[in-house]
């Protein structure tokens, strides 16, 4: 699968968000859509499993960024705290809200341009690989990601 260099693009429709608001995740309750390679991250379908790997689709998940965590309803999205140590892309999973501590915090970074969501301290972006959401570790394997703020 061809990989593309990730650049997050902040697109606002009616709402102009100050980047500082997003970077102070501990108090931020902004609603956003996350679009990876032109596809929205779908809401999870509860199948009774404790973890569900994120996939593209509709309806698109609407996220709240709170205390460095991405929430959508009763679910939280992120990478597990304990993963294999390979350089392979890491799974991005849905966990029930009460298990959020098992997920790594999400960071919003601003390098003078649009904000970017990072799913680890080493700066992993996002990519859909075979219709599953991953956080590639190797630079250049990320896909373009857009953060769409939503009006309240």
Coordinates of C-alpha atoms in Angstrom, one line a residue:
X1 CA 0.0 0.0 0.0
X2 CA 1.4 3.3 -1.0
X3 CA 2.0 5.6 1.9
X4 CA 1.9 9.4 1.9
X5 CA 3.5 12.0 4.2
X6 CA 1.0 13.1 6.8
X7 CA -0.1 16.7 7.0
X8 CA -3.1 17.5 9.1
X9 CA -5.3 20.2 7.7
X10 CA -7.6 22.2 9.9
X11 CA -10.8 23.0 8.0
X12 CA -13.5 25.1 9.6
X13 CA -16.9 25.6 8.2
X14 CA -18.7 28.2 10.3
X15 CA -16.5 28.0 13.3
X16 CA -13.0 29.4 13.6
X17 CA -11.0 27.6 16.3
X18 CA -8.0 29.1 18.0
X19 CA -5.2 26.6 18.0
X20 CA -4.5 27.3 21.6
X21 CA -7.9 25.9 22.5
X22 CA -7.0 22.5 21.1
X23 CA -3.6 22.3 22.7
X24 CA -5.0 22.8 26.2
X25 CA -6.7 19.4 26.0
X26 CA -7.2 19.1 29.8
X27 CA -10.1 21.6 29.6
X28 CA -11.1 21.3 26.0
X29 CA -14.5 19.9 25.1
X30 CA -14.4 20.7 21.4
X31 CA -16.3 18.3 19.1
X32 CA -14.4 17.2 16.0
X33 CA -14.5 14.7 13.2
X34 CA -11.3 12.9 12.3
X35 CA -10.8 12.2 8.6
X36 CA -7.9 9.9 7.5
X37 CA -7.0 9.6 3.8
X38 CA -10.4 11.2 2.9
X39 CA -12.4 8.6 5.0
X40 CA -14.1 9.4 8.3
X41 CA -13.3 7.2 11.4
X42 CA -16.6 5.3 12.0
X43 CA -18.4 4.9 15.3
X44 CA -17.7 1.5 16.8
X45 CA -20.3 -1.3 16.6
X46 CA -20.6 -2.9 20.0
X47 CA -19.9 -6.6 19.4
X48 CA -19.4 -7.6 23.0
X49 CA -15.6 -7.5 22.7
X50 CA -13.5 -5.4 25.1
X51 CA -11.5 -3.8 22.2
X52 CA -12.6 -3.0 18.6
X53 CA -10.1 -1.8 16.0
X54 CA -11.2 1.5 14.4
X55 CA -12.4 1.4 10.8
X56 CA -13.5 3.9 8.2
X57 CA -17.2 4.4 7.5
X58 CA -20.5 6.1 8.4
X59 CA -21.8 7.4 10.6
X60 CA -18.6 9.3 11.3
X61 CA -17.6 9.4 15.0
X62 CA -17.8 12.7 16.7
X63 CA -15.0 13.1 19.1
X64 CA -14.5 15.2 22.3
X65 CA -10.9 15.9 23.2
X66 CA -10.8 15.9 27.0
X67 CA -7.7 15.5 29.2
X68 CA -5.6 14.2 26.3
X69 CA -8.2 11.6 25.4
X70 CA -10.5 11.2 22.4
X71 CA -14.0 10.2 23.4
X72 CA -17.1 9.4 21.3
X73 CA -20.1 8.5 23.4
X74 CA -19.3 5.6 25.7
X75 CA -16.1 4.8 23.8
X76 CA -12.5 6.1 23.8
X77 CA -10.1 5.9 20.8
X78 CA -6.3 5.4 21.1
X79 CA -3.3 3.1 21.2
X80 CA -2.8 0.6 24.0
X81 CA -0.3 1.5 26.7
X82 CA 1.4 -1.9 26.2
X83 CA 2.3 -2.8 22.6
X84 CA 4.8 -5.0 20.8
X85 CA 8.2 -3.2 20.3
X86 CA 8.4 -3.7 16.6
X87 CA 8.4 -0.9 14.0
X88 CA 5.2 -2.2 12.6
X89 CA 2.2 0.1 12.6
X90 CA 0.3 0.0 15.9
X91 CA -3.5 -0.7 16.1
X92 CA -5.8 2.2 17.0
X93 CA -8.5 0.8 19.1
X94 CA -11.9 1.6 20.6
X95 CA -12.2 0.9 24.4
X96 CA -15.1 1.5 26.7
X97 CA -14.8 4.9 28.4
X98 CA -14.1 3.2 31.8
X99 CA -11.0 1.5 30.3
X100 CA -9.5 4.8 29.0
X101 CA -6.5 4.5 31.3
X102 CA -5.4 1.5 29.2
X103 CA -4.9 3.8 26.2
X104 CA -2.1 6.2 25.5
X105 CA -3.0 9.9 25.6
X106 CA -3.5 11.7 22.3
X107 CA -1.5 14.9 21.6
X108 CA -2.4 17.8 19.5
X109 CA 0.7 19.4 18.0
X110 CA 1.1 22.7 16.3
X111 CA 4.3 23.3 14.3
X112 CA 3.3 26.7 12.9
X113 CA 0.6 25.2 10.6
X114 CA -2.6 23.3 11.1
X115 CA -2.9 21.1 14.2
X116 CA -2.0 17.5 14.0
X117 CA -3.3 14.6 16.2
X118 CA -0.5 12.4 17.4
X119 CA -1.1 9.0 18.9
X120 CA 2.2 8.6 20.8
X121 CA 5.1 10.7 22.2
X122 CA 7.2 9.7 19.2
X123 CA 4.6 11.4 16.9
X124 CA 2.7 8.6 15.2
X125 CA 0.0 9.9 12.9
X126 CA -2.7 7.7 11.3
X127 CA -3.3 5.5 8.3
X128 CA -6.0 3.1 7.2
X129 CA -4.4 -0.2 6.2
X130 CA -6.7 -2.9 4.8
X131 CA -9.7 -0.9 6.2
X132 CA -8.3 -0.9 9.8
X133 CA -6.9 2.2 11.6
X134 CA -3.3 2.1 12.5
X135 CA -0.7 4.5 13.9
X136 CA 2.5 4.0 11.7
X137 CA 5.7 4.3 13.6
X138 CA 7.9 4.9 10.5
X139 CA 7.9 8.5 9.2
X140 CA 6.3 8.8 5.8
X141 CA 3.8 5.9 6.3
X142 CA 1.1 8.2 7.6
X143 CA -1.9 9.3 5.5
X144 CA -3.2 12.9 5.2
X145 CA -5.4 13.6 8.2
X146 CA -8.0 16.3 8.7
X147 CA -9.5 17.6 11.9
X148 CA -13.0 19.0 11.3
X149 CA -14.2 21.2 14.2
X150 CA -18.0 21.1 14.6
X151 CA -20.1 24.0 15.9
X152 CA -21.7 23.5 19.3

